[in-house]
Structures are given as C-alpha cells and as structure tokens.
Short mmCIF file of C-alpha atoms in Angstrom, two decimals:
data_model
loop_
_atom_site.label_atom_id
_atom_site.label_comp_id
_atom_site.label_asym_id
_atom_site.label_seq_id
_atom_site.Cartn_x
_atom_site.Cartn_y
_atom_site.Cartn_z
CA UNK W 243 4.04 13.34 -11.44
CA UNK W 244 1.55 10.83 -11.40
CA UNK W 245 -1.93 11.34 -10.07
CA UNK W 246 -3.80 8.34 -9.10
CA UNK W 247 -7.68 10.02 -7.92
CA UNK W 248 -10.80 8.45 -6.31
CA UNK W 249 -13.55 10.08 -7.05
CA UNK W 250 -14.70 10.82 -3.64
CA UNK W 251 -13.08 11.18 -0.32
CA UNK W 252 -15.97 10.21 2.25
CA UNK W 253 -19.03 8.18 1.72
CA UNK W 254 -21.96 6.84 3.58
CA UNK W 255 -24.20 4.35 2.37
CA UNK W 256 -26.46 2.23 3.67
CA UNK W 257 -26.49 -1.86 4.20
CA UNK W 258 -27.77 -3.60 1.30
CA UNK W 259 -26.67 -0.54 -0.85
CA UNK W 260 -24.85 -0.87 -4.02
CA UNK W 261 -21.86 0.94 -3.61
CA UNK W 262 -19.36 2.23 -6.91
CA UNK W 263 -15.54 3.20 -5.85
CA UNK W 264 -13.73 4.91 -8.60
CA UNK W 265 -10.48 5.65 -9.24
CA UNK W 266 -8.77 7.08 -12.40
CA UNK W 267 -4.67 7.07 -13.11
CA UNK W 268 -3.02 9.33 -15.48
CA UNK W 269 0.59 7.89 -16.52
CA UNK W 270 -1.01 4.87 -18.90
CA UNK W 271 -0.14 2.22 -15.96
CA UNK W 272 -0.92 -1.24 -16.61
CA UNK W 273 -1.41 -2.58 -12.97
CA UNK W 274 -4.18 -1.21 -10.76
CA UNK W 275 -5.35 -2.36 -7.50
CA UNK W 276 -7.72 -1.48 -4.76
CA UNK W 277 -6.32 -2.09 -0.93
CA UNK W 278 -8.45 -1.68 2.30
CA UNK W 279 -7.13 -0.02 5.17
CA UNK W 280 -8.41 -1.23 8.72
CA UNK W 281 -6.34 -0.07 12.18
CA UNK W 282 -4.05 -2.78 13.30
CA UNK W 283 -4.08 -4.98 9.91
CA UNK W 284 -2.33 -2.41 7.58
CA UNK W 285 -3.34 -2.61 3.87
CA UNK W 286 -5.12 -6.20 2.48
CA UNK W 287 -5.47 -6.68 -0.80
CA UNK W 288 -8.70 -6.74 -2.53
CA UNK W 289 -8.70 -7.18 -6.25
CA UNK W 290 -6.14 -6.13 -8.78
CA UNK W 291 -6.34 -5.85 -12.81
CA UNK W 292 -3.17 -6.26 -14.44
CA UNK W 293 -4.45 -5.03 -17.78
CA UNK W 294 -7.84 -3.42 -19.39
CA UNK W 295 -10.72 -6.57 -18.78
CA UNK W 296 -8.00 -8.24 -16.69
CA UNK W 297 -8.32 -8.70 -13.09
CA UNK W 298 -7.28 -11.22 -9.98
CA UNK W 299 -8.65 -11.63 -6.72
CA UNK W 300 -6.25 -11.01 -4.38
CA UNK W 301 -6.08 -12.09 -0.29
CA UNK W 302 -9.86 -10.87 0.07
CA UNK W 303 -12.11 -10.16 -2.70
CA UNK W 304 -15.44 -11.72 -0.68
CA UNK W 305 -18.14 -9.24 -0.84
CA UNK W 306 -16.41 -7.08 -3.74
CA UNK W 307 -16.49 -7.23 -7.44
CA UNK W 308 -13.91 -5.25 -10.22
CA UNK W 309 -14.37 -3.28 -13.33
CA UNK W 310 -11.93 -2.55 -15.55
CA UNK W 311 -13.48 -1.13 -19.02
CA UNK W 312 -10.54 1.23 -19.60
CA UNK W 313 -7.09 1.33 -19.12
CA UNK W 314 -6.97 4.48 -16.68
CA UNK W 315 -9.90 3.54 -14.27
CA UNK W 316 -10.23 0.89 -12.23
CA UNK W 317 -13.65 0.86 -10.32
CA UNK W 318 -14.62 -1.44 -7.22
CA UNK W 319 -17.96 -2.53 -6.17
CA UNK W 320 -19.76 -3.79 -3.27
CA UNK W 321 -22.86 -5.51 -4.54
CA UNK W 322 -25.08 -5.26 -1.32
CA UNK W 323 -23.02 -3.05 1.01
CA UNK W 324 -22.68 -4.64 5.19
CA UNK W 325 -21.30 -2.99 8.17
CA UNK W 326 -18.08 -4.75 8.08
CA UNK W 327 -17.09 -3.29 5.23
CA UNK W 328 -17.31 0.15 6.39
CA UNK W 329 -13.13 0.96 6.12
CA UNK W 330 -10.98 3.45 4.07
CA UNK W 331 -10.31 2.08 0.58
CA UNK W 332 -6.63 2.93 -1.19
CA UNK W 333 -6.19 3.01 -4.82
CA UNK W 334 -3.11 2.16 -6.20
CA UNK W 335 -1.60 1.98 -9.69
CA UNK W 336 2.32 1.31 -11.05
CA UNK W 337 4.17 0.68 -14.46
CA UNK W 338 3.97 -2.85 -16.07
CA UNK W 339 7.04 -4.72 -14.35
CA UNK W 340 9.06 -7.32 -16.03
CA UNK W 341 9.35 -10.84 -14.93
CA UNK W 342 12.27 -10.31 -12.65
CA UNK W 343 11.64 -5.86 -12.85
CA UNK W 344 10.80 -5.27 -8.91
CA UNK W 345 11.89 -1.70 -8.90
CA UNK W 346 8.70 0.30 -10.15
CA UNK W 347 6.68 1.84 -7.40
CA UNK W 348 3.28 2.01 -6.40
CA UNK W 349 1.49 5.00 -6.75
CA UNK W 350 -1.62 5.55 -4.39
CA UNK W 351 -4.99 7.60 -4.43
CA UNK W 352 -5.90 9.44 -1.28
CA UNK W 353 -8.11 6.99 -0.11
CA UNK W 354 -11.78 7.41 0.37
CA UNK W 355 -13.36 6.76 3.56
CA UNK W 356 -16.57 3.92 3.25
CA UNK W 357 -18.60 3.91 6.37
CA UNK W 358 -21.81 1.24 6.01
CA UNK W 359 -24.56 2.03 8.36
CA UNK Z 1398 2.69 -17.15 1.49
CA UNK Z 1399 4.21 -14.03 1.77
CA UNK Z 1400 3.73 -12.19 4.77
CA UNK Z 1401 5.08 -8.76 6.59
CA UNK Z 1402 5.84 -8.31 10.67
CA UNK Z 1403 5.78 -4.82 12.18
CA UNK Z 1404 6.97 -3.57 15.38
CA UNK Z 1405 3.36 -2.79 17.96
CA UNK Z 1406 2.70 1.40 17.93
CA UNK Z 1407 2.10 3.91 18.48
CA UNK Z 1408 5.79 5.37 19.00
CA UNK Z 1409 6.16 8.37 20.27
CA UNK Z 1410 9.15 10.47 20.41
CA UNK Z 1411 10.33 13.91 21.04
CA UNK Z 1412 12.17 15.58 18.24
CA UNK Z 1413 15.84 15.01 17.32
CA UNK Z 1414 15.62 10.92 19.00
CA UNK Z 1415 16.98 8.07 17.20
CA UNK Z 1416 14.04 6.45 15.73
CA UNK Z 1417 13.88 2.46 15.23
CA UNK Z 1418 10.59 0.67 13.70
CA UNK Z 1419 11.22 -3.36 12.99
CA UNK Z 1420 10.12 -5.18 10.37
CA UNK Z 1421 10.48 -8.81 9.57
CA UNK Z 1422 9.28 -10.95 6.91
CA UNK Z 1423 8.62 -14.27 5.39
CA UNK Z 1424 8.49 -15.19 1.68
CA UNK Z 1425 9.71 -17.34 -1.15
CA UNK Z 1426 12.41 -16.57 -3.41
CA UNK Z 1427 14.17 -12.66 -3.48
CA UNK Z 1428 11.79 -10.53 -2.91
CA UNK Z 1429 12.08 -6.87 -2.94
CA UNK Z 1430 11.56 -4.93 0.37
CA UNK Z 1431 9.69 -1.17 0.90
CA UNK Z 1432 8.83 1.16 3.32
CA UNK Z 1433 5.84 3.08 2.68
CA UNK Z 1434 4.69 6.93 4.75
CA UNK Z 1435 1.37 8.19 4.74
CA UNK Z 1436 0.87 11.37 5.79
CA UNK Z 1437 -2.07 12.28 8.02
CA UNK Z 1438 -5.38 12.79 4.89
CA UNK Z 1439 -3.18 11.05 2.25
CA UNK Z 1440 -2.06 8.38 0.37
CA UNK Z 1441 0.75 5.97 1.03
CA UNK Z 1442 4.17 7.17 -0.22
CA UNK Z 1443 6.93 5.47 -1.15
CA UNK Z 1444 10.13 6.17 1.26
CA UNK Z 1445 12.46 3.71 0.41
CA UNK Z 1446 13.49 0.25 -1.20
CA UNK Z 1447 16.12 -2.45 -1.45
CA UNK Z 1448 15.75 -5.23 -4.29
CA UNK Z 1449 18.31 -7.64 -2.95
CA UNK Z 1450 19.95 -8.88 0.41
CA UNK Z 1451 22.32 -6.02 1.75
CA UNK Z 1452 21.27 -3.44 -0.16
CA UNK Z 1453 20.71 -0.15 2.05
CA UNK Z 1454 17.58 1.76 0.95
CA UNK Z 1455 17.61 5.85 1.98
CA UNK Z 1456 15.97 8.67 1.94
CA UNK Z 1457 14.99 11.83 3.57
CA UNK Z 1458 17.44 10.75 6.38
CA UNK Z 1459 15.91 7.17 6.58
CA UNK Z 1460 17.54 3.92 6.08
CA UNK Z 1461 16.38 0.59 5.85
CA UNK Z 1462 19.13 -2.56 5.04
CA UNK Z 1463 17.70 -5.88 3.52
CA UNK Z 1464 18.87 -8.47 5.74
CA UNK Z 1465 18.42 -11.83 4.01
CA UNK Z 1466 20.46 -13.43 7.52
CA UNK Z 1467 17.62 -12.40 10.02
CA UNK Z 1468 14.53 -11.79 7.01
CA UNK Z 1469 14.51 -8.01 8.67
CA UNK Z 1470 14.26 -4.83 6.97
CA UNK Z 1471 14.00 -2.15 10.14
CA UNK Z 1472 13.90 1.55 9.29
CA UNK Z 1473 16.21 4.18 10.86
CA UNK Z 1474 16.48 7.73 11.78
CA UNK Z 1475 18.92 9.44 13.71
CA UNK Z 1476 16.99 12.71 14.36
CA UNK Z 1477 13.36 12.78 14.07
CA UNK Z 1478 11.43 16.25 13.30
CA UNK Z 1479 7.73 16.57 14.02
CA UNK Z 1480 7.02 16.66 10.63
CA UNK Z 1481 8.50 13.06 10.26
CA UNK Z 1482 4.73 12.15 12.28
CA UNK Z 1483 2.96 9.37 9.84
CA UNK Z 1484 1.73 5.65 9.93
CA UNK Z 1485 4.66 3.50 8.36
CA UNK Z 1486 4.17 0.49 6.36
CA UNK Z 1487 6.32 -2.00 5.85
CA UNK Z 1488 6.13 -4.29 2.28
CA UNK Z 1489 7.54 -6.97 0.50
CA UNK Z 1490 7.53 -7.77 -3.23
CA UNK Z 1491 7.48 -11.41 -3.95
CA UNK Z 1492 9.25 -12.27 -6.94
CA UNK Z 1493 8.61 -13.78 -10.79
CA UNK Z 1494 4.93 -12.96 -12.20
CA UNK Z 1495 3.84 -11.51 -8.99
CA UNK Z 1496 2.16 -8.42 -11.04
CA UNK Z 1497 3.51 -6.35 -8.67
CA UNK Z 1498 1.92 -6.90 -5.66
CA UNK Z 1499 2.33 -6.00 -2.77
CA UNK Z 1500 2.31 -7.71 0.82
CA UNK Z 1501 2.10 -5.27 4.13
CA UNK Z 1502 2.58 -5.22 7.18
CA UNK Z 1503 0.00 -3.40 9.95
CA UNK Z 1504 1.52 -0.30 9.93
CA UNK Z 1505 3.68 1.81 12.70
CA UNK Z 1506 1.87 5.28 14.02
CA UNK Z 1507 5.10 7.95 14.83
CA UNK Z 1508 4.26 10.57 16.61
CA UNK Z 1509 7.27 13.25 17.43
CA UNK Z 1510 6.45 16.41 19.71
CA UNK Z 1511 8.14 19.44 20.06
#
C-alpha cells in the first residue's frame, strides 16, 4: 500500500511565523502536490512538483513557497504565516502518468490541521 | 478552465435510502472523472472513476456514469449504511500534460443515522 505521511497532524503558529509542512511518500512517485481544504470550497490547489527540483504553481500558490530536494518529500512553506491561512493542508502523491495515461490515482496524507493566530 | 459543480450539503439520510449526490462539470477535451471519500480524521480516498463518456465507475455499492451529453457525473447508492457517513468530492482530470492534476469540487457532507 502506499503511505503518503505529514509529519504532523495539528499545528499552531503564530502570524508572521515561518511555518515548514512536510510530507514524505513511499512508492518512488513522481508527482506530489499540496491541496488546502477550507468548508464550502473543497480542495484548491497550491503547488505541485512533478519531479525532484521541479515544481508549478497551481490555482493559488500566493503566500506559499515549495521544496522539493528529494524525490519522496515534498515540503510546503509559508514564509510569514497570516490568519487566512489557518486551514487543513492535504498531501497528495501518484505514479508518473503518460501523456494520454489518466487512470493512476492520487494518493493522500491525512492532512494536518494549520491554525494561524 | 476546468472546473467541478457539487450538489449543496449536508445530506442526511437514514440507513438503507437511495442516496443521490450531483456533480457537473466543465472542461476542455476528455477528461477523466473521480469521486473521492474522506473519512472523518483522514485523507481523501479514491471511490471510483470513469476515463471516457459512458463509462460506469463502481465500487463498494456506488456508481457514478460519465455523461459527456449533460457534463454530469452523479454518484449513486441504493442502500446507504451509517458507515457510508463522509465528505464526498467530486474531480475531474483534464487531459494531455496535465501532470495529473486534479480539479474539485466543494465537497458533499453524508450523514446516515440509524
């Protein structure tokens, strides 16, 4: 089975913080990505990294930078930590997928809760 | 761009109803069509998929059908069990070098009592 796992499952920081969110896969997965979940807007997109050093903004990378060193962890950072970034945060990785492959799934972390105070 | 319409929650049900969440979409191309669980403290699961129009994803007694016609992909149940209580996500796959992500929608709360 695969195992995606962020490192830790609640967090509270402060505003202005620097804040580290790490997340480690274990089935040699090309693709990572990091997702926020908010009530009423589902999962958005953050940043992805398609490859080790690779990575793409995705529908709302403002306020958040990526790391991706090695191929199993994917880390996200929030340079100076606000309020309205307080949400849970979803890792996700899958299998490289062929130009027309759609079939591979994504595999997710168990989330880890951000609030920003 | 791609984009993913879910039905308003919470739905509630009692156990053994019929259980209905919609789902509509909009994208370019064939995309590929998903319904996600997530069980209360977890990650999202996959449930089921269909890669092309009329294909019938299934699983655990749910079914979805990819209907190019109406851009719809609703999930089924015929008999709910409490244990079938999660958020529900809707997703689409856009296709060509996409990387694989994914587009969802705002998610469904089910909640089935006794």
């Amino acid at each position: 089975d695969v195992k995606v796992t962020q490192s830790s499952r609640y967090l509270v920081k402060r505003t202005g913080e620097k804040v580290f969110l790490e997340c480690v896969q274990d089935m040699d997965h090309e693709n990572m990505f990091w997702y926020r979940q908010d009530p009423g807007l589902g999962l958005r997109l953050i940043y992805f990294s398609y490859d080790v050093k690779m990575k793409e903004k995705g529908d709302i990378p403002e306020g958040y930078s990526v790391s991706r060193e090695k191929k199993e962890r994917f880390s996200l950072i929030l340079e100076s930590a606000s309020t309205n970034q307080t949400s849970m945060y979803l890792c996700a990785s899958r299998d490289r997928v062929e130009p027309r492959g759609q079939n591979s799934p994504l595999h997710f972390g168990n989330g880890t809760r951000l609030t920003v105070t | 761009g791609n984009s993913v319409t879910q039905m308003e929650g919470p739905v509630t049900l009692s156990e053994e109803a019929f259980l209905t969440i919609n789902c509509t979409y909009t994208a370019t191309g064939y995309p590929s069509l998903f319904w996600y669980v997530q069980y209360p403290g977890e990650g999202l699961q996959l449930l089921l998929k269909a890669t092309k129009a009329d294909d019938k994803g299934s699983n655990k007694g749910f079914e979805a059908t990819y209907r190019k016609e109406t851009t719809s992909f609703h999930l089924e149940k015929g008999s709910v069990q409490v244990s079938d209580s999660a958020v529900y996500f809707c997703a689409l796959r856009g296709g060509g070098t996409s990387y694989g992500k994914l587009t969802f929608g705002q998610g469904t709360i089910l909640t089935v009592h006794p």
